[in-house]
Amino acid sequence: MWKKEPFAALTFYMGLVVPIAAPVVVVYNFIYVPLFYQVFPMTYLVGILSMALLMSAVQLMLRKSTTWLFGFLFCLFYEAVLLWQMPVAWFTFWKSTWGTRMTPSDKLEQQKKRNKMEKAS
């Protein structure tokens, strides 16, 4: 892929690396930096909001869409909620549900926990 279509390969690899690195970047900027350097992550927040605004502005200008504001809200929703699906997927890759419903093995594990708690009390 790299030799035949370098641009396609680059975008493919970026699409692979960025979702893996994104939670690390967020944790670094929102937890590590404030705790260890006592600095509020204003630059990071301004960057996120600027990107959200730019993406929404492109939606408004190029597509003349009346739903451009939802693009801004989606960027914030992605940062707060959807971004954290990747780490959950890393640690639960063997499950086919990924948090949508309990599998039979989840139900069995839950029953085992209940039985342990009942025996302890």
Short mmCIF file of C-alpha atoms in Angstrom, two decimals:
data_model
loop_
_atom_site.label_atom_id
_atom_site.label_comp_id
_atom_site.label_asym_id
_atom_site.label_seq_id
_atom_site.Cartn_x
_atom_site.Cartn_y
_atom_site.Cartn_z
CA MET A 1 0.00 0.00 0.00
CA TRP A 2 2.81 2.40 0.90
CA LYS A 3 4.64 1.97 -2.41
CA LYS A 4 1.57 2.14 -4.61
CA GLU A 5 -0.47 4.87 -2.87
CA PRO A 6 1.67 6.80 -0.33
CA PHE A 7 -1.02 9.39 0.46
CA ALA A 8 -3.64 6.70 1.04
CA ALA A 9 -1.19 4.79 3.23
CA LEU A 10 -0.40 7.92 5.24
CA THR A 11 -4.06 8.67 5.88
CA PHE A 12 -4.66 5.02 6.75
CA TYR A 13 -1.85 5.00 9.33
CA MET A 14 -2.98 8.34 10.74
CA GLY A 15 -6.48 6.93 11.09
CA LEU A 16 -4.96 4.05 13.02
CA VAL A 17 -2.63 6.02 15.31
CA VAL A 18 -4.73 9.09 16.13
CA PRO A 19 -7.61 7.24 17.87
CA ILE A 20 -5.05 5.32 19.93
CA ALA A 21 -3.11 8.45 20.90
CA ALA A 22 -6.14 10.71 21.51
CA PRO A 23 -7.07 9.42 24.99
CA VAL A 24 -3.41 9.68 26.02
CA VAL A 25 -3.28 13.29 24.85
CA VAL A 26 -6.48 14.18 26.70
CA VAL A 27 -5.35 12.54 29.95
CA TYR A 28 -1.98 14.27 29.67
CA ASN A 29 -3.53 17.70 29.12
CA PHE A 30 -6.42 17.46 31.58
CA ILE A 31 -4.85 15.44 34.39
CA TYR A 32 -1.05 15.28 34.21
CA VAL A 33 -0.33 18.92 33.32
CA PRO A 34 -2.70 20.45 35.91
CA LEU A 35 -1.48 18.11 38.68
CA PHE A 36 2.25 18.28 38.08
CA TYR A 37 2.68 21.77 36.62
CA GLN A 38 -0.30 23.53 38.25
CA VAL A 39 -1.28 24.95 34.84
CA PHE A 40 -4.86 25.10 33.63
CA PRO A 41 -5.04 23.60 30.10
CA MET A 42 -6.43 26.77 28.52
CA THR A 43 -4.43 26.39 25.29
CA TYR A 44 -5.72 22.85 24.83
CA LEU A 45 -9.33 23.90 25.48
CA VAL A 46 -9.04 26.85 23.10
CA GLY A 47 -7.58 24.48 20.47
CA ILE A 48 -10.46 22.04 20.84
CA LEU A 49 -13.05 24.79 20.65
CA SER A 50 -11.28 26.40 17.67
CA MET A 51 -11.24 23.12 15.76
CA ALA A 52 -14.90 22.55 16.56
CA LEU A 53 -15.73 26.05 15.38
CA LEU A 54 -13.71 25.65 12.17
CA MET A 55 -15.36 22.34 11.34
CA SER A 56 -18.79 23.84 11.93
CA ALA A 57 -17.94 26.93 9.90
CA VAL A 58 -16.90 24.77 6.95
CA GLN A 59 -20.22 22.93 7.22
CA LEU A 60 -22.03 26.27 7.20
CA MET A 61 -20.05 27.87 4.35
CA LEU A 62 -19.51 24.97 1.96
CA ARG A 63 -22.73 23.08 2.41
CA LYS A 64 -24.92 25.97 3.48
CA SER A 65 -26.23 23.65 6.17
CA THR A 66 -28.60 24.86 8.84
CA THR A 67 -27.32 22.13 11.16
CA TRP A 68 -23.79 23.55 11.42
CA LEU A 69 -24.22 24.14 15.16
CA PHE A 70 -24.60 20.40 15.70
CA GLY A 71 -21.10 19.93 14.29
CA PHE A 72 -19.76 22.15 17.06
CA LEU A 73 -21.75 20.23 19.66
CA PHE A 74 -20.64 16.90 18.20
CA CYS A 75 -16.97 17.85 18.57
CA LEU A 76 -17.53 18.56 22.25
CA PHE A 77 -19.57 15.37 22.66
CA TYR A 78 -16.81 13.37 20.96
CA GLU A 79 -14.17 14.80 23.28
CA ALA A 80 -16.23 14.17 26.40
CA VAL A 81 -17.88 10.82 25.59
CA LEU A 82 -16.99 9.03 22.37
CA LEU A 83 -13.22 9.38 22.72
CA TRP A 84 -13.28 7.06 25.71
CA GLN A 85 -14.74 4.16 23.76
CA MET A 86 -11.31 3.31 22.39
CA PRO A 87 -9.74 2.42 25.77
CA VAL A 88 -12.84 0.39 26.63
CA ALA A 89 -12.47 -1.43 23.32
CA TRP A 90 -8.78 -2.16 24.06
CA PHE A 91 -9.62 -3.90 27.31
CA THR A 92 -12.76 -5.67 26.11
CA PHE A 93 -11.82 -6.61 22.56
CA TRP A 94 -12.98 -10.21 23.04
CA LYS A 95 -16.55 -9.10 23.68
CA SER A 96 -18.91 -8.52 20.81
CA THR A 97 -21.16 -6.09 22.68
CA TRP A 98 -18.73 -3.37 23.84
CA GLY A 99 -21.01 -2.08 26.53
CA THR A 100 -24.31 -2.26 24.68
CA ARG A 101 -25.72 -5.28 26.52
CA MET A 102 -24.59 -8.08 28.77
CA THR A 103 -23.22 -11.23 27.15
CA PRO A 104 -23.85 -14.66 28.68
CA SER A 105 -20.32 -14.58 30.12
CA ASP A 106 -21.07 -11.16 31.69
CA LYS A 107 -24.22 -12.58 33.28
CA LEU A 108 -22.30 -15.59 34.59
CA GLU A 109 -19.61 -13.33 36.06
CA GLN A 110 -22.25 -11.14 37.68
CA GLN A 111 -23.90 -14.21 39.20
CA LYS A 112 -20.54 -15.39 40.60
CA LYS A 113 -20.03 -11.98 42.24
CA ARG A 114 -23.50 -12.15 43.79
CA ASN A 115 -22.82 -15.64 45.11
CA LYS A 116 -19.52 -14.48 46.68
CA MET A 117 -21.25 -11.51 48.33
CA GLU A 118 -24.02 -13.72 49.68
CA LYS A 119 -21.50 -16.17 51.14
CA ALA A 120 -19.53 -13.30 52.72
CA SER A 121 -22.57 -11.88 54.52
#
